[in-house]
Coordinates of C-alpha atoms in Angstrom, one line a residue:
M253 CA -33.4 40.2 -23.9
T254 CA -30.8 37.5 -23.5
A255 CA -27.0 37.7 -23.5
V256 CA -24.7 36.8 -26.2
G257 CA -24.3 33.0 -26.5
Q258 CA -27.4 32.4 -24.0
R259 CA -30.1 30.2 -25.3
V260 CA -33.8 31.2 -24.8
G261 CA -35.1 29.1 -21.8
E262 CA -31.7 28.6 -20.3
T263 CA -30.1 30.0 -17.3
Q264 CA -26.8 31.7 -18.1
R265 CA -23.9 30.1 -16.5
P266 CA -21.8 32.3 -14.1
S267 CA -18.5 33.0 -15.4
T268 CA -15.5 31.9 -13.3
P269 CA -12.4 34.1 -13.9
G270 CA -9.2 32.4 -14.8
P271 CA -8.5 29.2 -16.7
A272 CA -9.8 25.9 -15.5
G273 CA -8.1 22.5 -15.6
F274 CA -9.3 19.0 -16.8
R275 CA -10.5 18.0 -13.3
E276 CA -12.5 21.1 -12.7
T277 CA -14.2 20.8 -16.0
L278 CA -15.1 17.1 -15.6
K279 CA -17.0 18.0 -12.4
N280 CA -19.8 19.1 -14.7
R281 CA -22.1 16.2 -15.1
D282 CA -23.5 17.0 -18.5
F283 CA -20.0 17.7 -19.9
R284 CA -18.9 14.3 -18.6
L285 CA -21.7 12.7 -20.5
L286 CA -20.9 14.5 -23.6
W287 CA -17.2 13.6 -23.3
G288 CA -18.1 10.0 -22.5
A289 CA -20.1 9.9 -25.7
Q290 CA -17.2 11.3 -27.6
V291 CA -15.0 8.6 -26.3
A292 CA -17.3 5.8 -27.1
A293 CA -18.1 7.3 -30.5
Q294 CA -14.4 8.0 -31.5
L295 CA -13.4 4.5 -30.4
G296 CA -16.2 3.0 -32.5
D297 CA -15.1 5.2 -35.5
K298 CA -11.6 4.4 -35.0
F299 CA -12.3 0.6 -34.8
F300 CA -14.0 0.9 -38.1
A301 CA -11.2 3.0 -39.8
F302 CA -8.2 1.0 -38.5
S303 CA -9.8 -2.3 -39.3
L304 CA -10.6 -1.1 -42.9
L305 CA -7.1 0.4 -43.3
L306 CA -5.3 -2.9 -42.3
S307 CA -7.8 -4.9 -44.5
I308 CA -7.3 -2.7 -47.6
Y309 CA -3.5 -2.5 -47.1
S310 CA -3.3 -6.4 -46.9
L311 CA -5.3 -6.7 -50.1
T312 CA -3.2 -4.1 -52.1
H313 CA 0.1 -3.4 -50.3
L314 CA -0.3 0.2 -51.6
Y315 CA -0.1 3.5 -49.6
L316 CA -2.3 5.0 -52.2
S317 CA -5.1 2.5 -51.4
D318 CA -5.1 3.6 -47.7
A319 CA -4.9 7.2 -48.7
A320 CA -7.9 6.6 -50.9
L321 CA -9.9 5.2 -48.0
L322 CA -9.3 8.2 -45.8
L323 CA -10.2 10.3 -48.7
A324 CA -13.5 8.5 -48.7
Y325 CA -14.0 9.9 -45.2
T326 CA -13.3 13.6 -46.5
I327 CA -15.4 13.6 -49.7
P328 CA -18.7 13.8 -47.8
A329 CA -17.4 16.5 -45.7
V330 CA -16.7 18.7 -48.7
F331 CA -20.3 18.8 -49.7
L332 CA -22.0 18.4 -46.3
S333 CA -20.0 20.2 -43.7
V334 CA -21.4 23.7 -43.9
P335 CA -25.1 22.3 -44.4
A336 CA -24.3 20.2 -41.3
G337 CA -23.4 23.2 -39.4
I338 CA -26.5 25.0 -40.3
F339 CA -28.6 21.9 -39.2
A340 CA -26.7 22.1 -35.8
D341 CA -27.9 25.6 -35.5
R342 CA -31.5 25.1 -36.8
Y343 CA -32.2 21.9 -35.0
D344 CA -31.9 20.3 -31.7
K345 CA -28.2 19.2 -31.2
K346 CA -29.0 16.4 -28.8
T347 CA -31.4 14.8 -31.1
L348 CA -29.0 15.1 -34.0
M349 CA -26.2 13.4 -32.0
I350 CA -28.4 10.6 -30.8
W351 CA -29.7 9.5 -34.2
T352 CA -26.3 10.0 -36.1
N353 CA -24.7 7.7 -33.5
L354 CA -27.5 5.1 -33.8
S355 CA -27.2 5.4 -37.6
R356 CA -23.4 4.8 -37.7
G357 CA -23.8 1.8 -35.5
V358 CA -26.0 0.2 -37.8
M359 CA -23.8 0.9 -40.7
V360 CA -20.7 -0.4 -39.0
L361 CA -22.5 -3.8 -38.9
G362 CA -22.8 -3.5 -42.7
V363 CA -19.1 -4.4 -43.2
P364 CA -19.2 -7.9 -41.5
A365 CA -22.6 -8.4 -43.4
L366 CA -20.8 -7.8 -46.6
E367 CA -18.0 -10.2 -45.8
L368 CA -20.3 -12.9 -44.4
T369 CA -22.4 -12.8 -47.6
G370 CA -19.3 -12.8 -49.7
V371 CA -19.9 -9.5 -51.4
A372 CA -16.7 -7.8 -50.1
Q373 CA -14.4 -10.7 -50.2
H374 CA -11.0 -9.7 -52.0
Q375 CA -12.7 -6.5 -53.2
V376 CA -12.0 -3.0 -52.0
I377 CA -14.7 -1.0 -53.8
P378 CA -17.6 -2.1 -51.5
L379 CA -15.6 -1.0 -48.5
Y380 CA -15.1 2.4 -49.9
V381 CA -18.9 2.7 -50.6
I382 CA -19.9 2.0 -47.2
T383 CA -17.1 4.3 -45.8
L384 CA -18.7 7.2 -47.9
V385 CA -22.2 6.6 -46.5
F386 CA -20.7 6.2 -42.9
A387 CA -18.8 9.4 -43.3
G388 CA -21.7 11.4 -44.7
V389 CA -23.9 10.6 -41.7
G390 CA -21.0 11.5 -39.3
Q391 CA -20.8 15.0 -40.7
L392 CA -24.0 15.8 -38.9
F393 CA -22.5 14.8 -35.5
A394 CA -19.2 16.8 -35.6
P395 CA -20.5 20.4 -35.7
A396 CA -23.4 19.6 -33.3
E397 CA -20.9 18.2 -30.7
A398 CA -18.5 21.1 -31.1
A399 CA -21.0 23.7 -30.9
S400 CA -22.5 22.1 -27.7
I401 CA -19.4 22.5 -25.5
P402 CA -19.9 26.2 -24.7
S403 CA -23.5 25.5 -23.7
L404 CA -22.4 22.9 -21.1
V405 CA -19.3 24.6 -19.5
E406 CA -18.4 28.0 -18.1
R407 CA -16.4 30.3 -20.4
S408 CA -13.3 29.9 -18.3
Q409 CA -13.5 26.2 -18.9
I410 CA -13.8 26.2 -22.7
S411 CA -9.9 25.9 -23.2
A412 CA -9.8 22.9 -20.9
A413 CA -12.9 21.3 -22.4
T414 CA -11.6 21.8 -26.0
S415 CA -8.1 20.5 -25.0
L416 CA -9.8 17.3 -23.6
F417 CA -11.9 16.8 -26.6
T418 CA -8.8 17.2 -28.9
V419 CA -6.6 14.8 -26.9
T420 CA -9.4 12.3 -26.8
I421 CA -9.4 12.1 -30.5
V422 CA -5.7 11.0 -30.6
V423 CA -6.0 8.9 -27.5
T424 CA -8.8 6.9 -29.1
I425 CA -6.6 6.3 -32.2
V426 CA -4.0 4.7 -29.9
L427 CA -6.4 2.7 -28.0
S428 CA -8.4 1.5 -30.9
V429 CA -5.2 -0.6 -32.1
P430 CA -4.8 -2.9 -29.2
L431 CA -8.5 -3.0 -28.4
A432 CA -9.4 -3.9 -32.0
S433 CA -6.7 -6.8 -31.9
I434 CA -8.3 -8.0 -28.7
A435 CA -11.7 -7.9 -30.2
Q436 CA -10.6 -9.8 -33.3
R437 CA -9.0 -12.5 -31.0
V438 CA -12.1 -12.8 -28.7
L439 CA -15.0 -12.2 -31.3
G440 CA -13.2 -13.3 -34.6
L441 CA -12.2 -11.1 -37.6
E442 CA -15.6 -9.1 -37.5
G443 CA -15.1 -8.5 -33.7
P444 CA -14.1 -4.9 -34.1
Y445 CA -17.2 -4.0 -36.1
Y446 CA -19.6 -5.6 -33.5
F447 CA -17.8 -3.9 -30.7
G448 CA -17.7 -0.6 -32.6
A449 CA -21.5 -0.9 -33.1
G450 CA -22.1 -1.3 -29.5
L451 CA -19.9 1.8 -28.8
F452 CA -22.0 4.0 -31.1
M453 CA -25.1 2.7 -29.3
A454 CA -23.5 3.6 -25.9
A455 CA -22.6 7.2 -27.1
S456 CA -26.3 7.7 -28.1
G457 CA -27.4 6.6 -24.6
A458 CA -24.8 9.0 -22.9
I459 CA -26.1 11.9 -25.1
W460 CA -29.7 11.1 -24.1
M461 CA -29.0 11.5 -20.5
I462 CA -27.7 15.1 -20.8
R463 CA -30.1 17.5 -19.0
T464 CA -29.0 20.8 -20.4
R465 CA -31.1 22.0 -23.3
L466 CA -29.3 21.9 -26.5
A467 CA -32.4 23.1 -28.6
A468 CA -32.1 24.9 -31.7
N469 CA -31.8 28.7 -31.9
P470 CA -35.1 30.4 -32.7
E471 CA -35.2 32.0 -36.2
R472 CA -33.3 35.3 -36.1
V473 CA -34.9 38.5 -37.2
E474 CA -33.0 41.1 -39.0
P475 CA -33.4 44.8 -38.2
G476 CA -35.7 45.3 -41.2
G477 CA -38.0 42.6 -39.9
E478 CA -37.1 39.8 -42.4
R479 CA -36.4 36.4 -41.1
T480 CA -33.2 34.8 -42.2
T481 CA -34.3 31.3 -43.3
S482 CA -32.3 31.1 -46.6
T483 CA -29.5 28.7 -46.5
M484 CA -27.4 30.8 -49.0
Q485 CA -28.0 33.9 -46.7
E486 CA -26.8 31.9 -43.8
L487 CA -23.6 30.7 -45.7
K488 CA -23.0 34.3 -46.6
E489 CA -23.1 35.3 -42.9
V490 CA -20.6 32.5 -42.0
W491 CA -18.1 33.9 -44.5
L492 CA -18.8 37.5 -43.3
V493 CA -18.1 36.4 -39.6
I494 CA -14.8 34.9 -40.6
R495 CA -13.6 37.9 -42.8
R496 CA -14.4 40.3 -40.0
S497 CA -12.6 38.4 -37.3
P498 CA -8.8 39.1 -36.7
V499 CA -8.6 35.7 -35.3
L500 CA -10.7 33.1 -37.2
P501 CA -8.8 33.1 -40.6
F502 CA -5.5 32.2 -38.7
A503 CA -7.1 29.6 -36.5
F504 CA -8.8 27.9 -39.6
G505 CA -5.6 27.9 -41.5
M506 CA -3.5 26.4 -38.6
L507 CA -6.2 23.9 -37.8
T508 CA -6.5 22.8 -41.5
L509 CA -2.6 22.4 -41.8
A510 CA -2.4 20.4 -38.6
L511 CA -5.1 18.0 -39.6
V512 CA -3.7 17.7 -43.1
I513 CA -0.6 16.2 -41.3
V514 CA -2.6 14.0 -39.0
F515 CA -4.4 12.3 -41.7
T516 CA -1.5 12.0 -44.0
I517 CA 0.6 10.4 -41.2
F518 CA -2.2 8.1 -40.4
A519 CA -2.4 6.9 -44.1
L520 CA 1.5 6.3 -44.2
S521 CA 1.7 4.7 -40.7
A522 CA 1.1 1.0 -41.7
G523 CA 3.9 1.1 -44.4
Y524 CA 6.2 3.2 -42.2
M525 CA 6.2 0.6 -39.5
Q526 CA 6.8 -2.1 -41.8
H527 CA 9.5 -0.6 -44.1
V528 CA 11.2 1.9 -42.0
L529 CA 10.9 0.6 -38.5
L530 CA 10.9 -3.0 -39.5
R531 CA 7.8 -3.9 -37.4
R532 CA 4.3 -5.3 -38.2
P533 CA 1.8 -2.7 -39.7
Q534 CA -0.4 -3.4 -36.7
D535 CA 2.3 -2.0 -34.4
S536 CA 1.5 1.6 -35.2
Y537 CA 0.7 2.1 -31.6
I538 CA 4.5 2.2 -30.8
L539 CA 4.4 5.8 -32.3
L540 CA 0.9 6.7 -31.5
L541 CA 1.1 6.2 -27.9
P542 CA 4.0 8.5 -27.3
A543 CA 2.5 11.1 -29.6
T544 CA -0.6 10.9 -27.4
V545 CA 1.5 11.5 -24.3
G546 CA 2.9 14.6 -26.0
M547 CA -0.6 15.7 -26.8
V548 CA -1.7 15.4 -23.2
V549 CA 1.3 17.3 -22.1
A550 CA 0.5 20.1 -24.6
G551 CA -3.3 20.1 -23.7
T552 CA -2.4 20.4 -20.0
V553 CA -0.1 23.2 -20.5
V554 CA -2.5 25.1 -22.8
S555 CA -5.4 24.6 -20.7
R556 CA -3.7 26.5 -17.8
R557 CA -1.9 29.2 -19.7
S558 CA -4.8 30.7 -21.6
G559 CA -4.5 34.5 -22.2
A560 CA -4.4 37.1 -24.8
G561 CA -2.0 36.4 -27.6
H562 CA -0.8 33.1 -25.8
G563 CA -2.8 30.8 -28.1
E564 CA -1.4 32.3 -31.2
R565 CA 2.1 32.1 -30.0
S566 CA 1.5 28.4 -29.1
V567 CA 0.3 27.6 -32.4
V568 CA 3.4 29.1 -34.2
R569 CA 5.9 27.4 -31.8
G570 CA 4.1 24.0 -31.9
L571 CA 4.2 24.2 -35.8
A572 CA 7.9 24.5 -35.8
L573 CA 8.4 21.8 -33.1
A574 CA 6.2 19.4 -35.0
G575 CA 8.0 20.1 -38.2
L576 CA 11.4 19.6 -36.6
A577 CA 10.5 16.2 -35.2
M578 CA 8.9 15.0 -38.5
L579 CA 12.0 16.1 -40.4
V580 CA 14.3 14.0 -38.1
L581 CA 11.8 11.2 -38.2
G582 CA 12.0 11.0 -41.9
V583 CA 15.7 11.6 -42.3
L584 CA 17.6 9.9 -39.4
P585 CA 16.1 6.3 -39.6
P586 CA 17.5 5.6 -43.2
I587 CA 20.8 6.9 -42.0
L588 CA 20.9 4.6 -39.0
D589 CA 19.8 1.7 -41.1
R590 CA 22.9 2.5 -43.7
V591 CA 25.3 2.4 -40.8
R592 CA 23.8 -0.8 -39.2
L593 CA 22.4 0.9 -36.1
V594 CA 18.8 -0.5 -36.6
G595 CA 18.6 -1.1 -32.8
G596 CA 18.2 2.5 -32.1
L597 CA 15.4 3.0 -34.7
V598 CA 12.4 2.4 -32.3
P599 CA 13.7 4.3 -29.3
L600 CA 14.5 7.3 -31.6
A601 CA 11.1 7.1 -33.1
I602 CA 9.4 7.1 -29.7
V603 CA 11.3 10.2 -28.5
L604 CA 10.5 12.0 -31.7
A605 CA 6.8 11.0 -31.6
V606 CA 6.6 12.6 -28.1
L607 CA 8.0 15.8 -29.4
F608 CA 5.7 15.6 -32.5
G609 CA 2.7 15.1 -30.2
I610 CA 3.6 18.2 -28.1
G611 CA 4.0 20.3 -31.2
L612 CA 0.8 19.0 -32.7
G613 CA -1.2 19.6 -29.5
A614 CA 0.2 23.2 -29.3
V615 CA -1.3 23.8 -32.8
L616 CA -4.6 21.8 -32.8
I617 CA -5.9 22.7 -29.2
P618 CA -5.3 26.7 -29.2
S619 CA -6.7 26.8 -32.9
L620 CA -10.0 25.0 -31.7
V621 CA -10.1 27.3 -28.6
L622 CA -9.7 30.4 -30.8
I623 CA -12.6 29.4 -32.9
Q624 CA -14.7 28.7 -29.8
E625 CA -14.0 32.0 -28.2
A626 CA -14.3 34.1 -31.3
T627 CA -17.8 32.9 -32.1
E628 CA -21.2 33.2 -30.5
D629 CA -24.1 30.6 -30.1
A630 CA -26.2 31.8 -32.9
T631 CA -23.4 31.1 -35.5
R632 CA -21.0 28.6 -33.9
G633 CA -22.5 25.6 -35.5
R634 CA -22.1 27.2 -38.9
I635 CA -18.7 28.4 -38.2
F636 CA -17.5 24.9 -37.3
G637 CA -19.3 23.6 -40.4
G638 CA -17.2 26.1 -42.5
A639 CA -14.1 24.9 -40.7
F640 CA -14.7 21.2 -41.5
L641 CA -15.4 22.1 -45.0
A642 CA -12.1 24.0 -45.4
I643 CA -10.3 21.2 -43.5
N644 CA -11.5 18.5 -45.8
L645 CA -11.1 20.4 -49.0
A646 CA -7.5 20.8 -48.1
I647 CA -7.0 17.3 -46.9
A648 CA -8.2 15.5 -50.2
L649 CA -5.3 16.4 -52.5
P650 CA -2.2 16.0 -49.9
L651 CA -3.6 12.6 -48.9
L652 CA -3.7 11.3 -52.7
V653 CA -0.3 13.1 -53.6
A654 CA 1.4 11.8 -50.4
G655 CA 0.2 8.3 -51.0
A656 CA 1.2 8.2 -54.6
I657 CA 4.7 9.7 -53.9
A658 CA 5.3 7.3 -50.9
D659 CA 4.6 4.4 -53.2
A660 CA 7.2 5.8 -55.6
V661 CA 10.1 6.9 -53.1
G662 CA 9.0 5.7 -49.7
S663 CA 7.2 7.0 -46.7
S664 CA 10.3 8.3 -44.9
D665 CA 11.2 10.9 -47.6
V666 CA 7.4 12.1 -47.7
I667 CA 7.5 12.6 -44.0
A668 CA 10.8 14.5 -44.1
F669 CA 9.5 16.8 -46.8
M670 CA 6.4 17.6 -44.8
G671 CA 8.4 18.2 -41.6
L672 CA 10.7 20.6 -43.5
S673 CA 7.6 22.4 -44.8
L674 CA 6.1 22.7 -41.4
L675 CA 9.4 24.1 -40.0
V676 CA 9.7 26.6 -42.7
I677 CA 6.1 27.8 -42.2
G678 CA 6.5 28.0 -38.4
V679 CA 9.6 30.2 -38.8
V680 CA 8.0 32.4 -41.4
A681 CA 4.9 32.8 -39.3
S682 CA 6.9 33.8 -36.2
I683 CA 8.9 36.3 -38.2
R684 CA 5.8 37.9 -39.8
G685 CA 3.7 37.9 -36.6
W686 CA 0.8 35.8 -38.0
G687 CA -2.1 35.4 -35.7
G688 CA -1.2 38.3 -33.6
G689 CA -4.5 40.1 -34.1
S690 CA -6.5 41.1 -31.1
G691 CA -10.1 40.5 -30.3
R692 CA -9.8 36.9 -29.3
G693 CA -12.4 37.1 -26.4
T694 CA -14.9 39.2 -28.4
P695 CA -17.3 37.0 -30.5
T696 CA -17.9 38.6 -33.8
S697 CA -21.6 39.2 -34.8
V698 CA -23.0 38.9 -38.3
T699 CA -24.9 42.2 -37.6
A700 CA -21.8 44.0 -36.3
A701 CA -21.1 47.3 -38.0

């Protein structure tokens, strides 16, 4: 009989008491390889996404068109997130991650192929189509990667590992901007796509080198002897786990809210740089870099201060801080512009971006850690599939609405309103004690009474 979370044929990892930092976690060879694969795959993904955002904005000059591109990333997730989570539990995670990265690398090359053949010149529809296919394949990678982390690290390292993975997502967004520009100068306009394809191939190679078995769970047998092979039955089990947990609904809600903000800001960033900060759309790194510094600070603090109830408190406080920073970021620049103090716009935006990054990191990272710690191996892939489904369902409408409103009234007003909303939610959550349930360290089982 194996312990909860231990895979058949694997040796259970000894648990080290107390939280672990980034350095200790990165001593683990297989985790380093998974993290390296994430860095390469995320850079490849962001090269693809950022290059397309700039191309489409230059063709249409509309916030809504960029929002529609990001929406094309989310539509496949609405239909595929939960099935992808089930795939991650049923099939070998290592094989899934290798083939999804190889496939995405090939598809990235499809964009320069379309441009060279003249199919996509001055047209955005072909770019949306290839984005849909690319995002659909990527849905298999996300839950497999997220569900692999606890198999590669000790329980005390889950917080640091999750923090590192979350910060890496934002870091790669920042790095993709200057690196994509360099690739364009060296290799031409199609350079980022070629470089991105190579990064996906490198990610596949890193995952192939992982030694730890990430094999599928054997079919589970219910007390009555009936094997649970029905997809619908497994979906019902996912919602049963979520409903019984005192932590998962709160963690899912906060994670979804934070990522709605991330995607919306990303969609508005090019226009905000041009019309509010009076810089080129390609200069988005001016805000993304300090926001990443804030995320790193938040990730470092969270990874060393894990404990009962601390994650929930961090989420609520982070929500309020991120909201306050966004509110000022939306309201103050137009005021400075009216009084002819435009010289202070960029320094102010940098400071606010750091505060926003700290707040966002304090929401994203503990939310992911709470989900990791409140689930067990047998259902973790499906739980993350459910999380990604909820996130992408929630992202779709705000993206379109924010893009349309920004075209009408400006990006600064939209950012200010979103910041005020976050601030109010954070205050209400603090007063009402949301997320204060116990049971964080006890994974919920689908067979629990």
